mmCIF file of C-alpha atoms in Angstrom:
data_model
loop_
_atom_site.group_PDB
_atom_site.id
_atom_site.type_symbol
_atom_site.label_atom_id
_atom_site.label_comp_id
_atom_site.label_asym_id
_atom_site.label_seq_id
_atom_site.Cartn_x
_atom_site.Cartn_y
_atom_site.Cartn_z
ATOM 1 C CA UNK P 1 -18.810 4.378 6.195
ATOM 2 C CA UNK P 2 -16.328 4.860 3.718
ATOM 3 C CA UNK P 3 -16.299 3.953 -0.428
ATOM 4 C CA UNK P 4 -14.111 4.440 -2.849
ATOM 5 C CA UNK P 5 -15.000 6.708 -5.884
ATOM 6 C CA UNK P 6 -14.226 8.917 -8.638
ATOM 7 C CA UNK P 7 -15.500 12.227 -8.902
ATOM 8 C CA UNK P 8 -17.731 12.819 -12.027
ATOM 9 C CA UNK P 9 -14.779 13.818 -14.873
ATOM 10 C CA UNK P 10 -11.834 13.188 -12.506
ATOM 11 C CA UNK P 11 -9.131 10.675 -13.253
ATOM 12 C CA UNK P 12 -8.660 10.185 -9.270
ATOM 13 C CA UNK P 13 -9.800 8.163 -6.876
ATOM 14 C CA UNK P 14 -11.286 9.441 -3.394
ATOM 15 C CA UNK P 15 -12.875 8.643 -0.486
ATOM 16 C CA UNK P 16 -16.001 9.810 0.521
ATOM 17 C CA UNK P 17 -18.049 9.340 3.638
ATOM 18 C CA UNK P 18 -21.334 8.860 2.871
ATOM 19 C CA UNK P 19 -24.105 8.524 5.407
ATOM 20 C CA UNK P 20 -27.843 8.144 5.226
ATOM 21 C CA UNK P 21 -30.025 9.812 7.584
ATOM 22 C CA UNK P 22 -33.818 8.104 8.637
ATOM 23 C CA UNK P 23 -35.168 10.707 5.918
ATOM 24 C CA UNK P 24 -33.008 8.944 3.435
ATOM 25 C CA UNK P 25 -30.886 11.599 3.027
ATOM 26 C CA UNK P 26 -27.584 10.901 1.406
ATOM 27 C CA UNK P 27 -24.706 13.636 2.626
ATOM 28 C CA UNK P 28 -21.534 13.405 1.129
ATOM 29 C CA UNK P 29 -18.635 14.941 3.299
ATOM 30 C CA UNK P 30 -17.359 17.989 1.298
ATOM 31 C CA UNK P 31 -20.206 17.934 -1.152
ATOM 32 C CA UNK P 32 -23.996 18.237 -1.475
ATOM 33 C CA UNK P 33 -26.647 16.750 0.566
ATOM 34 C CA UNK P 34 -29.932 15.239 -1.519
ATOM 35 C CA UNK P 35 -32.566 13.449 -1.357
ATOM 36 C CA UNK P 36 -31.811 9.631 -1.508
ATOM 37 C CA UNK P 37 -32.689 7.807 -4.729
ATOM 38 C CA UNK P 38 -36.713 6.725 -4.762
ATOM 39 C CA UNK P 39 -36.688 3.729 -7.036
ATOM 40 C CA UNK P 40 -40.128 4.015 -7.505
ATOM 41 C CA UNK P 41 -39.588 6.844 -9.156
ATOM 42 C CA UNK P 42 -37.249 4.860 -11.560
ATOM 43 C CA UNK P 43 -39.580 2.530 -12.664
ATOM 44 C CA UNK P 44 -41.979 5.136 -13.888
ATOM 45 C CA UNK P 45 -40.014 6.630 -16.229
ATOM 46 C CA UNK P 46 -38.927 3.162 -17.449
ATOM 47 C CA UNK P 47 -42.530 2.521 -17.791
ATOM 48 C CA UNK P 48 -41.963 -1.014 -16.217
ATOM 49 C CA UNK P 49 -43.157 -2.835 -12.881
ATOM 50 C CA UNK P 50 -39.122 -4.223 -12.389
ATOM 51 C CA UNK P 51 -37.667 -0.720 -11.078
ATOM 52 C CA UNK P 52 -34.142 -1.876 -11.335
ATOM 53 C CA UNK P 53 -32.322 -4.898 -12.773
ATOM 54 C CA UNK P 54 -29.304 -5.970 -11.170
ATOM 55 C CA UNK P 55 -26.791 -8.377 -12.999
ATOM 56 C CA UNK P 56 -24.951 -9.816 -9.749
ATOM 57 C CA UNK P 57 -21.540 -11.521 -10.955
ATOM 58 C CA UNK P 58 -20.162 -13.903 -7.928
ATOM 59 C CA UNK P 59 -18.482 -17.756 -8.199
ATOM 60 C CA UNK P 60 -20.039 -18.313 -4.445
ATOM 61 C CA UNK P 61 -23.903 -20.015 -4.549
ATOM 62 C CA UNK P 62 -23.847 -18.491 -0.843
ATOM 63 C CA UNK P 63 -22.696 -14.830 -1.570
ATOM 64 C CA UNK P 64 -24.972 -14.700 -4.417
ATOM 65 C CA UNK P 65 -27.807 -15.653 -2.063
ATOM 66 C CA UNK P 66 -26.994 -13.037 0.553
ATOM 67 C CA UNK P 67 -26.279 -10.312 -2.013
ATOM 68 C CA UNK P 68 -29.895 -11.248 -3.961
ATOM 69 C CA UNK P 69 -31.627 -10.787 -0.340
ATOM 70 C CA UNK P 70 -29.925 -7.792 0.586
ATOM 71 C CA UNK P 71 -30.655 -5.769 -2.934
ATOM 72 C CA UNK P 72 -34.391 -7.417 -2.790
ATOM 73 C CA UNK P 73 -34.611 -5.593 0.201
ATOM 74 C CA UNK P 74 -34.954 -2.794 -1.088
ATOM 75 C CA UNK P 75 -37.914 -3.334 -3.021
ATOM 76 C CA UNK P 76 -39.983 -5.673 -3.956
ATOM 77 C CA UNK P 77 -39.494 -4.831 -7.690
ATOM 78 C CA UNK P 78 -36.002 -5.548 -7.831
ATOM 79 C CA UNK P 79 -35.000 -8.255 -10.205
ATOM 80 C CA UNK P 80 -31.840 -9.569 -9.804
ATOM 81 C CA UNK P 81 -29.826 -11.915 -12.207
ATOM 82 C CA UNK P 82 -26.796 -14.234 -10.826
ATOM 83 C CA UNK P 83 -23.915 -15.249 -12.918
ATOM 84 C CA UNK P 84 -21.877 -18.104 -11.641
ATOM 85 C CA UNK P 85 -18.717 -17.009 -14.301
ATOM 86 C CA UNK P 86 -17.747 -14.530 -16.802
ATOM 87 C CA UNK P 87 -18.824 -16.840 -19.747
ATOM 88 C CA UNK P 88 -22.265 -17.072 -18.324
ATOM 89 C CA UNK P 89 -22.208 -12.817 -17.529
ATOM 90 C CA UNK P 90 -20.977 -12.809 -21.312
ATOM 91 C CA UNK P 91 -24.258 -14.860 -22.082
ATOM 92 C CA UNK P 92 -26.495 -12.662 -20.004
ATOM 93 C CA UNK P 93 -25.621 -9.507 -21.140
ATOM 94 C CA UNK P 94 -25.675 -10.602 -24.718
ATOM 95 C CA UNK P 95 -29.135 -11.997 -24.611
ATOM 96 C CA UNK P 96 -30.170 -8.348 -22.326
ATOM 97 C CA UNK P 97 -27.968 -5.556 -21.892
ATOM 98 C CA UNK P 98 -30.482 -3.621 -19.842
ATOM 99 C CA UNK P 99 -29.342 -3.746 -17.007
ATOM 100 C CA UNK P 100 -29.330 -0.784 -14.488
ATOM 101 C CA UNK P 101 -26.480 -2.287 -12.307
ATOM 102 C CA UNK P 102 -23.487 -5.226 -12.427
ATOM 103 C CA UNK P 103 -22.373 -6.157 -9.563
ATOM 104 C CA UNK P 104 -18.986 -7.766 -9.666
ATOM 105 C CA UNK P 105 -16.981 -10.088 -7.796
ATOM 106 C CA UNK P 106 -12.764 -9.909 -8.966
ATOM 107 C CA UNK P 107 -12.253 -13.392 -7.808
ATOM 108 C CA UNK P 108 -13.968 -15.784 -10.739
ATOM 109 C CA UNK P 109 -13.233 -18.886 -11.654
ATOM 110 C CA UNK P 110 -12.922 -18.239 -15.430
ATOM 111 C CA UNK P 111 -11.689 -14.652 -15.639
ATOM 112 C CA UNK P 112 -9.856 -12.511 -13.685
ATOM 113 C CA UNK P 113 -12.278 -9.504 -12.272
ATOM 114 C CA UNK P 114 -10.434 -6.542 -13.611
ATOM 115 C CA UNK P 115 -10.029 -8.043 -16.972
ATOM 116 C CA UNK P 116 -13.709 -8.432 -17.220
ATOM 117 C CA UNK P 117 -14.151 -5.276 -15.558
ATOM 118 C CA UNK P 118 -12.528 -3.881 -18.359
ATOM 119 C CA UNK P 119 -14.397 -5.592 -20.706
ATOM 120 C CA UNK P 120 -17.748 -4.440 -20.072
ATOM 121 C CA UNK P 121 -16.626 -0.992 -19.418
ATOM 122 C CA UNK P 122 -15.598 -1.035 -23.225
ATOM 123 C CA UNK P 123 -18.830 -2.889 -24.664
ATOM 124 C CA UNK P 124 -21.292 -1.094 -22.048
ATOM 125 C CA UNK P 125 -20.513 2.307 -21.291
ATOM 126 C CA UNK P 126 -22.938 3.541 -19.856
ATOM 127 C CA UNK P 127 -24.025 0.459 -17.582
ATOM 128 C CA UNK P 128 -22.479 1.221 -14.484
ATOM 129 C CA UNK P 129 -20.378 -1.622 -12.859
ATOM 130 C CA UNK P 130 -19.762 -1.451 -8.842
ATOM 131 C CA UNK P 131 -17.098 -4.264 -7.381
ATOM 132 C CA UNK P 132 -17.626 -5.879 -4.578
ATOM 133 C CA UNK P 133 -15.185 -8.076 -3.760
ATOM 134 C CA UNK P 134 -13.522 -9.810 -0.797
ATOM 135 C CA UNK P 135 -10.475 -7.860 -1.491
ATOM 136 C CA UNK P 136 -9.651 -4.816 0.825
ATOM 137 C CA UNK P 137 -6.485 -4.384 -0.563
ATOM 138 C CA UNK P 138 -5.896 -0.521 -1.779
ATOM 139 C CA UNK P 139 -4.266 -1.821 -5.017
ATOM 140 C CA UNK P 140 -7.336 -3.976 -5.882
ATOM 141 C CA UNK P 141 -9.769 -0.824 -5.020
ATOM 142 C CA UNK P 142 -7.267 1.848 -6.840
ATOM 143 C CA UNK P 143 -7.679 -0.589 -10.406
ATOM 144 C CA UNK P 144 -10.901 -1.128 -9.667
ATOM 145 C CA UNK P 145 -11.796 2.666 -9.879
ATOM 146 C CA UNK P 146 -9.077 3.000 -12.390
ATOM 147 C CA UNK P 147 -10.809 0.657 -14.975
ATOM 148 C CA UNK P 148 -13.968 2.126 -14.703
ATOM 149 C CA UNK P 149 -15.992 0.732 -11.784
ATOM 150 C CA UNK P 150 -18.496 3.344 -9.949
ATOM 151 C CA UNK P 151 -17.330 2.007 -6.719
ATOM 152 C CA UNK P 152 -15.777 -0.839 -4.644
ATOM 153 C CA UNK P 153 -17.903 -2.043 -2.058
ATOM 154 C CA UNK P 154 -15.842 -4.818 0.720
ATOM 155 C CA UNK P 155 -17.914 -7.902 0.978
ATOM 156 C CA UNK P 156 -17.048 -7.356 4.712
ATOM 157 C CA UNK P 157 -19.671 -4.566 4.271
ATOM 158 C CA UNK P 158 -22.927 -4.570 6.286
ATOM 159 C CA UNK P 159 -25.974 -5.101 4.174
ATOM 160 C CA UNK P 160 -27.084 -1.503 5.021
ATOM 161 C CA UNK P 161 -23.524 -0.174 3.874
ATOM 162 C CA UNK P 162 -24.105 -2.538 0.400
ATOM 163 C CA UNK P 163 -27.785 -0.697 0.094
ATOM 164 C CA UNK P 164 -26.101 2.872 0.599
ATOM 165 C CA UNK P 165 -23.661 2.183 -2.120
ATOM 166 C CA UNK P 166 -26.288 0.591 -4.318
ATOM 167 C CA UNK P 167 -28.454 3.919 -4.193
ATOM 168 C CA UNK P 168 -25.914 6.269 -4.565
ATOM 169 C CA UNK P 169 -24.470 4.810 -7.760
ATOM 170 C CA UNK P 170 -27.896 4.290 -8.911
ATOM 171 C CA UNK P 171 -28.863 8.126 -8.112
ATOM 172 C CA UNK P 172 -25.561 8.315 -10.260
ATOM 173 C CA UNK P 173 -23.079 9.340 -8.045
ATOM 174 C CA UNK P 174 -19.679 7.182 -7.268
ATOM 175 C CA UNK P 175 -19.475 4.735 -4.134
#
């Protein structure tokens, strides 16, 4: 499957093809094979039961369901957090800003994705922020990756495409 990404200290956007063997093994065409993320691992150096806390950012009751399933897939120690708008993201991440993940939809009611995108690039640097959006459209993807986000993931996407992404951003590398 194909994602977007941007190459550790590169200014431009590429595509990758990542795949995941039944060992878990991510291979990135071009680059280095390695293990796939363990996010038990994770959640022993954290110290923590949770392993990973996902802040999932979508306007749709429905996608948010589906998402929340998908990611609690793949572990039972994933706690995941939905935000209906940007004010109520805003909210969340003031109360908590530990997150390990935001997931974020460009299409909001309140705010317009890239804007916010933006925003909690600037106020959360090192939170990593992967879009996933109904857009396909390459200018959506190229400012998506141009604003900061680790990766732009289609909602046409299959769930195991969605967990691929999720582990490779959250191994580090760009989706």
């Amino acid at each position: 499957q194909l994602f977007w990404g941007r190459p550790v200290g590169s200014t431009h956007p590429k595509t990758f093809r990542i795949t995941v063997d039944c060992h878990e093994r991510m291979m990135i065409d071009g680059g280095v094979g390695g293990a796939g993320l363990c996010l038990t691992d994770n959640a022993t150096k954290k110290g923590s039961s949770v392993t990973m806390k996902v802040l999932l950012i979508d306007d749709h009751p429905l996608i948010q369901a589906a998402v929340q399933s998908v990611i609690s897939s793949l572990q039972s120690d994933v706690q995941v957090t939905g935000a209906e708008s940007a004010a109520q993201a805003r909210e969340v991440l003031s109360r908590d800003s530990q997150y390990d993940l935001i997931l974020l939809d460009l299409s909001l009611g309140d705010a317009n994705g890239h804007d916010l995108l933006v925003e909690f690039r600037a106020a959360y640097p090192e939170l990593p922020v992967v879009v996933l959006s109904a857009s396909e459209r390459t200018s959506d993807v190229l400012r998506s990756i141009d604003a900061g986000a680790m990766g732009f993931v289609s909602k046409r996407s299959s769930h195991v495409e969605l967990i691929q992404a999720l582990k490779t951003v959250m191994a580090g590398g760009l989706v």
